[in-house]
mmCIF file with all atom_site columns, C-alpha atoms and ligand atoms in Angstrom:
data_model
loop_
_atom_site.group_PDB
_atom_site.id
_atom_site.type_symbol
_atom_site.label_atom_id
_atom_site.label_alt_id
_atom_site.label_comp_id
_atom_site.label_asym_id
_atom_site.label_entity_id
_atom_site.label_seq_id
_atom_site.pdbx_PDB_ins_code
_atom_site.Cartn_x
_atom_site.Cartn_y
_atom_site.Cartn_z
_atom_site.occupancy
_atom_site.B_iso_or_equiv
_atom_site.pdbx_formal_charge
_atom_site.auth_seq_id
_atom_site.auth_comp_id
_atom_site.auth_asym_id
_atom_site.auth_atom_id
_atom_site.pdbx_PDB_model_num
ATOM   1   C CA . UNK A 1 1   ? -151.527 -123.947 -210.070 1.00 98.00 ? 1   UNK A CA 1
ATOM   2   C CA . UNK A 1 2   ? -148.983 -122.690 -207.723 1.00 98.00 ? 2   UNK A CA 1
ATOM   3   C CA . UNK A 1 3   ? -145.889 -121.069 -209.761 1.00 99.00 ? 3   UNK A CA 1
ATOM   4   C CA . UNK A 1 4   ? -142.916 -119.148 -208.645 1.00 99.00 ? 4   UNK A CA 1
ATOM   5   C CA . UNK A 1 5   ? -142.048 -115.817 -210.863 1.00 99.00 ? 5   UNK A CA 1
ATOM   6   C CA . UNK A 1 6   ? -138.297 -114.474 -210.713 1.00 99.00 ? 6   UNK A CA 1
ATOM   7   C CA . UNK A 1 7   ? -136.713 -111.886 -212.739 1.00 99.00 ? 7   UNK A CA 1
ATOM   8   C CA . UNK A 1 8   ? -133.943 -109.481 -212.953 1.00 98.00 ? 8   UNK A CA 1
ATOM   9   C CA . UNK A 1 9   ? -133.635 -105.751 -212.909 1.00 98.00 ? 9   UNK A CA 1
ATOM   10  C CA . UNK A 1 10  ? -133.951 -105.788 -216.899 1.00 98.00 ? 10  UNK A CA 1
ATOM   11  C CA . UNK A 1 11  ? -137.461 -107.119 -216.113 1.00 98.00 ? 11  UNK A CA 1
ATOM   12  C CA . UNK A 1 12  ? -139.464 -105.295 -213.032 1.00 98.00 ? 12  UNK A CA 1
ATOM   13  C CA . UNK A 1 13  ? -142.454 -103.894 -215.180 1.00 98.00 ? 13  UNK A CA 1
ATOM   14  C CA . UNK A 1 14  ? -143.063 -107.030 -217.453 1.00 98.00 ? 14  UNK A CA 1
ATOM   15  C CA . UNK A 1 15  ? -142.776 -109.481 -214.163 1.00 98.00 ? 15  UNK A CA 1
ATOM   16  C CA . UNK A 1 16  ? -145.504 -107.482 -212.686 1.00 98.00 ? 16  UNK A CA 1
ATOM   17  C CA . UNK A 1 17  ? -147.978 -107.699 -215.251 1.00 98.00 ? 17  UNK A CA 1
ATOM   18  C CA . UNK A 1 18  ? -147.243 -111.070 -215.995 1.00 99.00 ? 18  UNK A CA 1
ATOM   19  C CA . UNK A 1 19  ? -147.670 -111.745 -212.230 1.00 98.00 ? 19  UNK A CA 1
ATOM   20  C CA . UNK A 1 20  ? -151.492 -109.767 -212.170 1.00 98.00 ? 20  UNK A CA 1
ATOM   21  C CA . UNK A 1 21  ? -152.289 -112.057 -215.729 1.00 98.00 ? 21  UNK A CA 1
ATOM   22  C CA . UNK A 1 22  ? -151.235 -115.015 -213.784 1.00 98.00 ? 22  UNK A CA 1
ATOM   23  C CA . UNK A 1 23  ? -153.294 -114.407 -210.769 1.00 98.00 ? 23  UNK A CA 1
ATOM   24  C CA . UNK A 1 24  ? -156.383 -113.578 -212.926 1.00 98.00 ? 24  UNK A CA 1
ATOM   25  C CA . UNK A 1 25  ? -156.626 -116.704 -214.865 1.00 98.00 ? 25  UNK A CA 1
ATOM   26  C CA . UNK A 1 26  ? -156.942 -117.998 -211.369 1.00 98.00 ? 26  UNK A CA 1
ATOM   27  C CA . UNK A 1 27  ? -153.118 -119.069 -210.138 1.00 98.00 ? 27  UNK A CA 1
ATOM   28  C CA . UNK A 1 28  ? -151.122 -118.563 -207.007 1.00 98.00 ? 28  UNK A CA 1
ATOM   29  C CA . UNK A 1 29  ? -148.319 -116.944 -207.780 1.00 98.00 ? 29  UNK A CA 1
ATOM   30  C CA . UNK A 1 30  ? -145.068 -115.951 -205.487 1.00 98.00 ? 30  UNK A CA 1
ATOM   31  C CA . UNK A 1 31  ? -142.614 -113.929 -206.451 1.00 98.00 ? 31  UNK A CA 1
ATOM   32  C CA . UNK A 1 32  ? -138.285 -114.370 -205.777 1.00 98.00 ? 32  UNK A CA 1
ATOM   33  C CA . UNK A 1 33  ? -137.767 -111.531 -208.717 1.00 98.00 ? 33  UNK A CA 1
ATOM   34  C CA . UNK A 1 34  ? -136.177 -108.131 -207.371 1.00 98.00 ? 34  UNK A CA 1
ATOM   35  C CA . UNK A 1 35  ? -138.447 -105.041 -207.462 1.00 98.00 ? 35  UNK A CA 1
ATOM   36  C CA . UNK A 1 36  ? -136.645 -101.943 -208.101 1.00 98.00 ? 36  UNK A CA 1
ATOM   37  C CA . UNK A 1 37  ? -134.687 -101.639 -211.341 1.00 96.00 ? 37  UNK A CA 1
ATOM   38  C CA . UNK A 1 38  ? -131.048 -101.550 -209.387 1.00 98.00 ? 38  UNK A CA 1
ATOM   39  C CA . UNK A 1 39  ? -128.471 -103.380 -211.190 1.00 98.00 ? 39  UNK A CA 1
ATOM   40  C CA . UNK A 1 40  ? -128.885 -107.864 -209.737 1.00 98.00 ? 40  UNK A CA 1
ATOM   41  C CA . UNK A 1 41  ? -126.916 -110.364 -210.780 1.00 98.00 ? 41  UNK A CA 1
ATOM   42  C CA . UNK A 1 42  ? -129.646 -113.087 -212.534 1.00 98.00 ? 42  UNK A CA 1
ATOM   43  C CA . UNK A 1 43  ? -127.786 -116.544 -211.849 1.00 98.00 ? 43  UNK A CA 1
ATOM   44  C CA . UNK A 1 44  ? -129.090 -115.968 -208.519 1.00 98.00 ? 44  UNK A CA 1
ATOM   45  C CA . UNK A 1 45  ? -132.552 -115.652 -209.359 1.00 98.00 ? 45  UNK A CA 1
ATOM   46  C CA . UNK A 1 46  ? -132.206 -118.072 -211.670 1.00 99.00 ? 46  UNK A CA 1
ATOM   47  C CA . UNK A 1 47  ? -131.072 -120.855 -209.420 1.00 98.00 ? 47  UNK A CA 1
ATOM   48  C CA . UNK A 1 48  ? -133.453 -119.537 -206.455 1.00 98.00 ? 48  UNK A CA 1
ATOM   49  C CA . UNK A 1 49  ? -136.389 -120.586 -208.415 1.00 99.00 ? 49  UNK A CA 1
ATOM   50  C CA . UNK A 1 50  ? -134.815 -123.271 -210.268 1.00 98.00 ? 50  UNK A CA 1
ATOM   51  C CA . UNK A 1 51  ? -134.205 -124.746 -206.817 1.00 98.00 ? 51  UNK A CA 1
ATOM   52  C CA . UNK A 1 52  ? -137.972 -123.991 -206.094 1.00 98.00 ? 52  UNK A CA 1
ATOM   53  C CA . UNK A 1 53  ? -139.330 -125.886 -208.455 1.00 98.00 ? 53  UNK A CA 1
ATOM   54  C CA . UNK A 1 54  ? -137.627 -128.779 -208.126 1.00 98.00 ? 54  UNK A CA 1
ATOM   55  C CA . UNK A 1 55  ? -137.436 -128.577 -204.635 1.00 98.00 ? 55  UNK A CA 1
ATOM   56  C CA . UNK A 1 56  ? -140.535 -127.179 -202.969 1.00 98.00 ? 56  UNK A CA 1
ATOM   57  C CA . UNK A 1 57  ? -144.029 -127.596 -204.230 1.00 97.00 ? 57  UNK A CA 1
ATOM   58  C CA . UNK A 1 58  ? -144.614 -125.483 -207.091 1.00 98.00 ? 58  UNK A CA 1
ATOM   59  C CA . UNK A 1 59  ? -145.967 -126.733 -210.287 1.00 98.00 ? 59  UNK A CA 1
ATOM   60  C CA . UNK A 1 60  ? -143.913 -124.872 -212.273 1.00 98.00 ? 60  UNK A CA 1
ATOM   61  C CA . UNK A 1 61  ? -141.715 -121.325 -212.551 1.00 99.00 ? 61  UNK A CA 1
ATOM   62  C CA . UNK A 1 62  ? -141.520 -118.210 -214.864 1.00 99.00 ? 62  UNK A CA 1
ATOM   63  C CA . UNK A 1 63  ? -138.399 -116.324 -215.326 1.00 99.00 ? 63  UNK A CA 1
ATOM   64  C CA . UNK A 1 64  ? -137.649 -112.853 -217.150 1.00 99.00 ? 64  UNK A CA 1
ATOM   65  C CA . UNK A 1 65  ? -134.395 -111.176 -217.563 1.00 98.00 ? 65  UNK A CA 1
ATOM   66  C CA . UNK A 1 66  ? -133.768 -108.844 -220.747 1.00 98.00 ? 66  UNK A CA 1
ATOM   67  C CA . UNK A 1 67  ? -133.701 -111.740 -223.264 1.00 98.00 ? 67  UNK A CA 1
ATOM   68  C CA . UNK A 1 68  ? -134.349 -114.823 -220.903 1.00 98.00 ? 68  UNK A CA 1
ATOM   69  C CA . UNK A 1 69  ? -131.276 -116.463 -221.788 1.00 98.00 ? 69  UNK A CA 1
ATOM   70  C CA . UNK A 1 70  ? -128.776 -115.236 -218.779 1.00 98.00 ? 70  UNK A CA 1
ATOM   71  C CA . UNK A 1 71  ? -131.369 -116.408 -216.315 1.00 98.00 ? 71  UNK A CA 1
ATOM   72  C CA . UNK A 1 72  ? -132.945 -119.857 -217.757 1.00 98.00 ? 72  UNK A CA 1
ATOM   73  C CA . UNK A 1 73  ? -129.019 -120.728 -218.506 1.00 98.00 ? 73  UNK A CA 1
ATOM   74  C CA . UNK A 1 74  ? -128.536 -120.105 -214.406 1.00 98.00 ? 74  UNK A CA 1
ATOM   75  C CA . UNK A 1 75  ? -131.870 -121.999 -213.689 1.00 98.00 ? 75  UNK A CA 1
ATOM   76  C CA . UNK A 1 76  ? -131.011 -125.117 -216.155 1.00 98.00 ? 76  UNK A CA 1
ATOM   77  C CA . UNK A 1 77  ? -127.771 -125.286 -213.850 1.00 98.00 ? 77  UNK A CA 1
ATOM   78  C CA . UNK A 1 78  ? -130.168 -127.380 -210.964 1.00 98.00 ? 78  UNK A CA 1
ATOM   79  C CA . UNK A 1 79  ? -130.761 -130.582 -211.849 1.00 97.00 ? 79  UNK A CA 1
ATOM   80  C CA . UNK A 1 80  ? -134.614 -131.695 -212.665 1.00 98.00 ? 80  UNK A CA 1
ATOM   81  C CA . UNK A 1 81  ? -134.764 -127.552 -214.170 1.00 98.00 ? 81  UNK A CA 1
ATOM   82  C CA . UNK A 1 82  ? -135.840 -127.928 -217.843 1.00 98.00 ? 82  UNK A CA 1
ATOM   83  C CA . UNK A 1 83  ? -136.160 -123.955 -218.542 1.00 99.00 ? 83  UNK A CA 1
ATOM   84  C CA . UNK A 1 84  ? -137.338 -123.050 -221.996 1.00 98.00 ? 84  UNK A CA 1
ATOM   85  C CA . UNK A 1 85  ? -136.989 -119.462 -223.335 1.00 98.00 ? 85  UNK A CA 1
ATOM   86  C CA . UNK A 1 86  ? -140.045 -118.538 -225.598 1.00 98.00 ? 86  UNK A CA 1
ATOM   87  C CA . UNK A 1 87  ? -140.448 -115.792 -227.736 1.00 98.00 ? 87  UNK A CA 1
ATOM   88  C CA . UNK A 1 88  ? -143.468 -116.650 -229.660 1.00 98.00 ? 88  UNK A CA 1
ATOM   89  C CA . UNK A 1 89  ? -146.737 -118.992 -228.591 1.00 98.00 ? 89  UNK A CA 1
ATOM   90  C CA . UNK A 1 90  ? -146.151 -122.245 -230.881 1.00 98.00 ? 90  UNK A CA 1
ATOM   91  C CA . UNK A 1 91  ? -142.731 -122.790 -229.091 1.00 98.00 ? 91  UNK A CA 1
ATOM   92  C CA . UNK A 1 92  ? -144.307 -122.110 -225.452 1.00 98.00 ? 92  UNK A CA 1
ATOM   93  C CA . UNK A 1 93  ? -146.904 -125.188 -226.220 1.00 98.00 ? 93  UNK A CA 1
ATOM   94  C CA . UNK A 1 94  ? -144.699 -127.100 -227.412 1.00 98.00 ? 94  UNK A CA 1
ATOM   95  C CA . UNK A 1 95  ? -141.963 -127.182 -224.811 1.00 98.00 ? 95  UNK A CA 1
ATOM   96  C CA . UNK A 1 96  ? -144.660 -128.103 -222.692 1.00 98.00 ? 96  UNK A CA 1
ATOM   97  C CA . UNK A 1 97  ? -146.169 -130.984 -224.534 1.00 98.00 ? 97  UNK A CA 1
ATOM   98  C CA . UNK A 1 98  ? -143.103 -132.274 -225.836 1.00 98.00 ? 98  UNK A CA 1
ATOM   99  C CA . UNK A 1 99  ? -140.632 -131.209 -223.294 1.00 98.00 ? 99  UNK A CA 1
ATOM   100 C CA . UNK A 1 100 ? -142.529 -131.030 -220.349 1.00 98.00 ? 100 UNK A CA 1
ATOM   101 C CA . UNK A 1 101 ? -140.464 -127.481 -219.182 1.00 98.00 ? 101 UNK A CA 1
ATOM   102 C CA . UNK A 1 102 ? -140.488 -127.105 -215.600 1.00 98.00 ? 102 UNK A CA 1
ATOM   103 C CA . UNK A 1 103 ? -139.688 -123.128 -216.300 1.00 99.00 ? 103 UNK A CA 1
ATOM   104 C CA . UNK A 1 104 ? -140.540 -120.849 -219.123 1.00 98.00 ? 104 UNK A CA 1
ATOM   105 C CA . UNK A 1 105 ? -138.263 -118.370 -220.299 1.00 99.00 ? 105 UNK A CA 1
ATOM   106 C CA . UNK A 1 106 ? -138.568 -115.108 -222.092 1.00 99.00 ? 106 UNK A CA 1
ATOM   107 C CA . UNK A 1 107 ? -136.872 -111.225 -222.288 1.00 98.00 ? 107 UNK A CA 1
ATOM   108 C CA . UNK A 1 108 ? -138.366 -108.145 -221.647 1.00 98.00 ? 108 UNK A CA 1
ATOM   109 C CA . UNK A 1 109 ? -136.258 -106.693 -224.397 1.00 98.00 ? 109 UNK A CA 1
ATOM   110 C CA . UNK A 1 110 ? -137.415 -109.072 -226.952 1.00 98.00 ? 110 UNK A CA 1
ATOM   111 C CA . UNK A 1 111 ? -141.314 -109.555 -226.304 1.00 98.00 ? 111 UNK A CA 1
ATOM   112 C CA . UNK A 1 112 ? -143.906 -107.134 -225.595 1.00 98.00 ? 112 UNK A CA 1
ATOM   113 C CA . UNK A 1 113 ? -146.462 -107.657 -222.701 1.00 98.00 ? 113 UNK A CA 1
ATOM   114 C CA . UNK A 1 114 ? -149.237 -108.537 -224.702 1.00 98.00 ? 114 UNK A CA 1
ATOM   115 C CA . UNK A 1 115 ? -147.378 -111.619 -226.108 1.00 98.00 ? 115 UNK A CA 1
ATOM   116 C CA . UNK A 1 116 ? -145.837 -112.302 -222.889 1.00 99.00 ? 116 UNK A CA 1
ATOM   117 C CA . UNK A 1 117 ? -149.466 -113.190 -221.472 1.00 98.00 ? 117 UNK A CA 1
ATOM   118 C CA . UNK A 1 118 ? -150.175 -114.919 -224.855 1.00 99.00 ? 118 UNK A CA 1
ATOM   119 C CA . UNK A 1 119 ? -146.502 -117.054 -224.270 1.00 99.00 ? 119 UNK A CA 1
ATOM   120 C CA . UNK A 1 120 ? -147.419 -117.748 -220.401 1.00 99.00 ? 120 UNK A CA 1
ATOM   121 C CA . UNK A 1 121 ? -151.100 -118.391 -221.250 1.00 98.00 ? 121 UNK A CA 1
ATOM   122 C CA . UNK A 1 122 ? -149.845 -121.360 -224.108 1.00 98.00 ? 122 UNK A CA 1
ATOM   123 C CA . UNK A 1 123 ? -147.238 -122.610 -221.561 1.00 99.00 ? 123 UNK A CA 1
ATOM   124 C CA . UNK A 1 124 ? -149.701 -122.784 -218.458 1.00 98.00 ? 124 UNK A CA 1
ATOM   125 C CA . UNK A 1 125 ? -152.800 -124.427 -220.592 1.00 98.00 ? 125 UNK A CA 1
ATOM   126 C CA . UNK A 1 126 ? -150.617 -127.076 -222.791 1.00 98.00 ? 126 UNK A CA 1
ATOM   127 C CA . UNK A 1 127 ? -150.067 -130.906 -221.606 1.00 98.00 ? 127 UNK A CA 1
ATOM   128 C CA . UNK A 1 128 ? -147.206 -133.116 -221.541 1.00 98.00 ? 128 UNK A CA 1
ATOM   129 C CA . UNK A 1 129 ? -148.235 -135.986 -223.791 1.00 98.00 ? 129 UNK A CA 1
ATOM   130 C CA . UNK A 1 130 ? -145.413 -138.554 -222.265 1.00 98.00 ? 130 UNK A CA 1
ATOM   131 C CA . UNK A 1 131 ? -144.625 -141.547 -224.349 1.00 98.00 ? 131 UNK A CA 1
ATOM   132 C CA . UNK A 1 132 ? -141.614 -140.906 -226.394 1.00 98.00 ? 132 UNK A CA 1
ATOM   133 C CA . UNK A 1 133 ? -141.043 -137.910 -224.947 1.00 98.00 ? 133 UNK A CA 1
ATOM   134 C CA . UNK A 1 134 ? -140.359 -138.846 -221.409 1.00 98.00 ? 134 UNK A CA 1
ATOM   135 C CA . UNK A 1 135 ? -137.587 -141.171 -222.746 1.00 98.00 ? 135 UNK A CA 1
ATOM   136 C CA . UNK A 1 136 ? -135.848 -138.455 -224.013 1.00 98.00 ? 136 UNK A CA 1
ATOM   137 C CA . UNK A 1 137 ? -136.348 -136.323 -221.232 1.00 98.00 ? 137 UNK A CA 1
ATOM   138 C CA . UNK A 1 138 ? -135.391 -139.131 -218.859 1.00 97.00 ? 138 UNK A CA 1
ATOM   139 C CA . UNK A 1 139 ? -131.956 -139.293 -221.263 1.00 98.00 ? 139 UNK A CA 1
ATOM   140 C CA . UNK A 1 140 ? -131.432 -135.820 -220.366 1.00 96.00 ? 140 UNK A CA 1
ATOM   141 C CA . UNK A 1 141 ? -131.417 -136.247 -216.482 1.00 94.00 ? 141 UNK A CA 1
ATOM   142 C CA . UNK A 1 142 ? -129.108 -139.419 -217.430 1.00 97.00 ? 142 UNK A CA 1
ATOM   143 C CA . UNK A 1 143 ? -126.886 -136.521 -218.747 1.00 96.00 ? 143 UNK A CA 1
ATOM   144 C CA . UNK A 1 144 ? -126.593 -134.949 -215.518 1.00 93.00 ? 144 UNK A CA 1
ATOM   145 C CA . UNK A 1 145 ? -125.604 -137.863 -213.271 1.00 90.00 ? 145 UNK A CA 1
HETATM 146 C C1 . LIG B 2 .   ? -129.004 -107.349 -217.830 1.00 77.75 ? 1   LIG B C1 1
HETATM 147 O O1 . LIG B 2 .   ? -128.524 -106.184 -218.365 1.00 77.75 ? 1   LIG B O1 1
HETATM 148 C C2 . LIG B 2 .   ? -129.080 -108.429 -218.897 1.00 77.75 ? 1   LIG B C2 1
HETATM 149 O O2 . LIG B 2 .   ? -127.801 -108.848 -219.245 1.00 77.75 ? 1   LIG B O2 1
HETATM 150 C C3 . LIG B 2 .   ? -129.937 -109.581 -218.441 1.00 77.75 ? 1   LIG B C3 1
HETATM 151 O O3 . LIG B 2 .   ? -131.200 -109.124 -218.121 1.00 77.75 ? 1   LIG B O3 1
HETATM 152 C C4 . LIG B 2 .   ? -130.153 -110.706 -219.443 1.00 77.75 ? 1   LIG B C4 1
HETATM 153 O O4 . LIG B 2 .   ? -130.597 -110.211 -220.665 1.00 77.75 ? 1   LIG B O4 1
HETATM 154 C C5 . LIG B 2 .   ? -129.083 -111.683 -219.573 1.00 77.75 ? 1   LIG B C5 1
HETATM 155 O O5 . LIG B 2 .   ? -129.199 -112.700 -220.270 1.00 77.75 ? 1   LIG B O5 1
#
């Protein structure tokens, strides 16, 4: 898969080794996050890879701020985002198979890295299983015409 990574200052560390995990289970990954841990503003990184995702070709984005709220709020701004803050592995399948999240969400303050990978590695391996749940995720688009 091809996925974009962005983050905020709150976030350097865990975006880097979530960016090595990604890359060794066998992913391109490109990064829009900052690098140093000087004070950002994350709307912008938040809407930089929201608009990635639904504009370019990426199959899907990661974002990490402190909690992952600031930032997937920001991404979920650009229409066609559907960014899902996780803080535990049930919840990252499932917004996958039932929501089919374009973006995953979580904070460095809240999870540790081990259960970061564990949260990305759910996210990235789950399926969308369609049916009744693309109707209601069609309804939600209809909510931002
Ligand atoms: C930055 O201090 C912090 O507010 C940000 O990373 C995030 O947690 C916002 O939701």
């Amino acid at each position: 898969m091809k996925i974009v990574i962005g983050n905020d200052h709150a976030a350097v560390e865990l975006k880097n080794e979530i960016m090595a995990y990604v890359q060794s289970l066998g992913h391109e990954v490109v990064n829009f996050g900052v690098d140093t841990n000087a004070s950002c503003n994350y709307p912008e990184i938040g809407a930089k890879v929201g608009h990635a995702v639904v504009e370019e070709d990426y199959d899907c984005g990661i974002l990490i701020c402190g909690t992952g709220v600031g930032i997937s709020i920001a991404a979920n701004k650009i229409h066609g985002v559907r960014a899902a803050v996780c803080s535990d592995v049930a919840t990252a399948r499932l917004v996958k198979q039932h929501n089919n999240a374009n973006i995953i969400a979580f904070g460095a303050r809240i999870v540790g890295s081990e259960l970061a990978k564990d949260i990305v590695k759910a996210y990235l391996e789950a399926e969308f299983e369609g049916g009744r749940h693309q109707t209601r995720i069609d309804m939600i688009h209809e909510l931002e015409r």
